[in-house]
mmCIF file of C-alpha atoms in Angstrom:
data_model
loop_
_atom_site.group_PDB
_atom_site.id
_atom_site.type_symbol
_atom_site.label_atom_id
_atom_site.label_comp_id
_atom_site.label_asym_id
_atom_site.label_seq_id
_atom_site.Cartn_x
_atom_site.Cartn_y
_atom_site.Cartn_z
ATOM 1 C CA TYR J 40 16.424 4.185 -6.121
ATOM 2 C CA THR J 41 18.529 6.556 -4.034
ATOM 3 C CA ASP J 42 22.168 7.545 -3.944
ATOM 4 C CA LYS J 43 22.370 5.099 -1.003
ATOM 5 C CA GLY J 44 20.955 2.193 -3.020
ATOM 6 C CA TYR J 45 17.586 0.580 -3.606
ATOM 7 C CA PHE J 46 14.613 0.425 -1.222
ATOM 8 C CA ALA J 47 11.288 -1.414 -1.360
ATOM 9 C CA LEU J 48 8.382 1.013 -1.026
ATOM 10 C CA VAL J 49 4.889 -0.159 -0.004
ATOM 11 C CA LEU J 50 2.318 2.594 -0.547
ATOM 12 C CA SER J 51 -1.365 2.945 0.181
ATOM 13 C CA GLY J 52 -3.581 2.914 -2.898
ATOM 14 C CA ASN J 53 -5.249 6.164 -1.799
ATOM 15 C CA ARG J 54 -2.002 8.169 -1.911
ATOM 16 C CA GLU J 55 -2.197 10.751 -4.666
ATOM 17 C CA LYS J 56 1.513 11.493 -4.980
ATOM 18 C CA LEU J 57 4.822 10.938 -3.275
ATOM 19 C CA ASP J 58 7.064 13.797 -2.115
ATOM 20 C CA PHE J 59 10.500 12.656 -3.274
ATOM 21 C CA GLU J 60 12.292 15.578 -1.594
ATOM 22 C CA GLU J 61 10.709 14.738 1.763
ATOM 23 C CA LEU J 62 11.593 11.085 1.302
ATOM 24 C CA ALA J 63 15.194 11.985 0.445
ATOM 25 C CA GLY J 64 15.467 14.060 3.630
ATOM 26 C CA MET J 65 13.993 11.240 5.719
ATOM 27 C CA LEU J 66 16.499 8.751 4.295
ATOM 28 C CA GLY J 67 19.454 11.134 4.391
ATOM 29 C CA CYS J 68 19.852 10.980 0.612
ATOM 30 C CA ARG J 69 20.470 13.641 -1.986
ATOM 31 C CA LYS J 70 18.376 11.993 -4.681
ATOM 32 C CA VAL J 71 15.352 9.664 -4.788
ATOM 33 C CA ARG J 72 13.552 8.357 -7.854
ATOM 34 C CA LEU J 73 11.429 5.405 -8.832
ATOM 35 C CA ALA J 74 13.428 2.529 -10.275
ATOM 36 C CA SER J 75 12.850 1.701 -13.915
ATOM 37 C CA PRO J 76 11.038 -1.543 -14.762
ATOM 38 C CA LYS J 77 14.377 -3.020 -15.892
ATOM 39 C CA GLU J 78 16.047 -2.058 -12.583
ATOM 40 C CA VAL J 79 13.145 -3.558 -10.622
ATOM 41 C CA LYS J 80 13.462 -6.862 -12.491
ATOM 42 C CA THR J 81 17.252 -6.921 -12.043
ATOM 43 C CA ILE J 82 17.196 -6.053 -8.316
ATOM 44 C CA THR J 83 14.142 -8.049 -7.187
ATOM 45 C CA GLY J 84 13.775 -10.756 -9.830
ATOM 46 C CA TYR J 85 10.134 -9.729 -10.320
ATOM 47 C CA ASP J 86 8.279 -7.801 -13.007
ATOM 48 C CA ILE J 87 6.328 -4.655 -12.200
ATOM 49 C CA GLY J 88 2.869 -5.739 -11.029
ATOM 50 C CA SER J 89 4.118 -8.973 -9.489
ATOM 51 C CA ILE J 90 6.423 -7.678 -6.768
ATOM 52 C CA PRO J 91 5.766 -9.332 -3.389
ATOM 53 C CA MET J 92 5.139 -7.194 -0.313
ATOM 54 C CA LEU J 93 7.298 -9.572 1.744
ATOM 55 C CA GLY J 94 10.690 -11.178 1.497
ATOM 56 C CA ILE J 95 12.654 -8.858 -0.752
ATOM 57 C CA GLU J 96 16.188 -8.421 0.571
ATOM 58 C CA LEU J 97 15.969 -4.625 0.568
ATOM 59 C CA PRO J 98 15.261 -2.071 3.274
ATOM 60 C CA TYR J 99 11.549 -1.234 3.271
ATOM 61 C CA ILE J 100 9.681 2.052 3.485
ATOM 62 C CA LEU J 101 6.030 1.746 4.536
ATOM 63 C CA ASP J 102 3.191 4.209 4.095
ATOM 64 C CA LYS J 103 1.586 4.983 7.479
ATOM 65 C CA ARG J 104 -1.786 5.108 5.700
ATOM 66 C CA LEU J 105 -1.651 1.316 5.436
ATOM 67 C CA PHE J 106 -2.222 1.182 9.200
ATOM 68 C CA ASN J 107 -5.675 2.783 8.794
ATOM 69 C CA HIS J 108 -6.897 -0.639 7.627
ATOM 70 C CA ASP J 109 -7.247 -4.024 9.310
ATOM 71 C CA PHE J 110 -5.854 -5.685 6.196
ATOM 72 C CA VAL J 111 -4.089 -4.552 3.035
ATOM 73 C CA TYR J 112 -3.788 -6.356 -0.290
ATOM 74 C CA GLY J 113 -0.785 -6.547 -2.579
ATOM 75 C CA GLY J 114 1.738 -8.536 -4.513
ATOM 76 C CA THR J 115 2.803 -12.105 -3.873
ATOM 77 C CA GLY J 116 5.409 -12.556 -6.592
ATOM 78 C CA GLN J 117 2.818 -14.120 -8.918
ATOM 79 C CA ALA J 118 0.738 -11.986 -11.272
ATOM 80 C CA THR J 119 -2.392 -14.083 -10.641
ATOM 81 C CA SER J 120 -2.321 -14.002 -6.805
ATOM 82 C CA THR J 121 -2.926 -11.311 -4.198
ATOM 83 C CA LEU J 122 -1.797 -11.325 -0.580
ATOM 84 C CA LYS J 123 -4.136 -10.222 2.226
ATOM 85 C CA ILE J 124 -2.086 -9.199 5.277
ATOM 86 C CA GLU J 125 -2.258 -7.054 8.401
ATOM 87 C CA PRO J 126 -0.117 -3.922 8.082
ATOM 88 C CA SER J 127 1.589 -4.754 11.380
ATOM 89 C CA ALA J 128 2.793 -8.022 9.816
ATOM 90 C CA LEU J 129 4.371 -6.082 6.950
ATOM 91 C CA LYS J 130 6.285 -4.070 9.512
ATOM 92 C CA LYS J 131 7.282 -7.126 11.528
ATOM 93 C CA LEU J 132 8.312 -9.371 8.618
ATOM 94 C CA ASN J 133 10.285 -6.831 6.563
ATOM 95 C CA HIS J 134 13.368 -4.758 7.335
ATOM 96 C CA VAL J 135 11.508 -1.428 7.704
ATOM 97 C CA VAL J 136 13.814 1.594 7.878
ATOM 98 C CA ALA J 137 11.273 4.398 7.442
ATOM 99 C CA MET J 138 7.566 5.177 7.485
ATOM 100 C CA ILE J 139 6.059 8.038 5.515
ATOM 101 C CA ASP J 140 2.991 10.100 6.415
#
């Protein structure tokens, strides 16, 4: 969540932490924080742990580290399924507004 609204954030599993101040500067926001589980459910319609990597009507932020891999794995919208996808497809199929280092 930012003072400009909500964003979908797709991060690499090997990222240790996220620099919220850097992200705020990149997005031109004063404040950035993770949405609460209740906010996530309200905005996306999905529970934490089941959020799809594609098709959410939000601007996306992608982790550049995803592009170090031929494929990445993540949410499909169903808790019992995992999506295998090329990082370039994530960029192509979502409305990506920023990429973080």
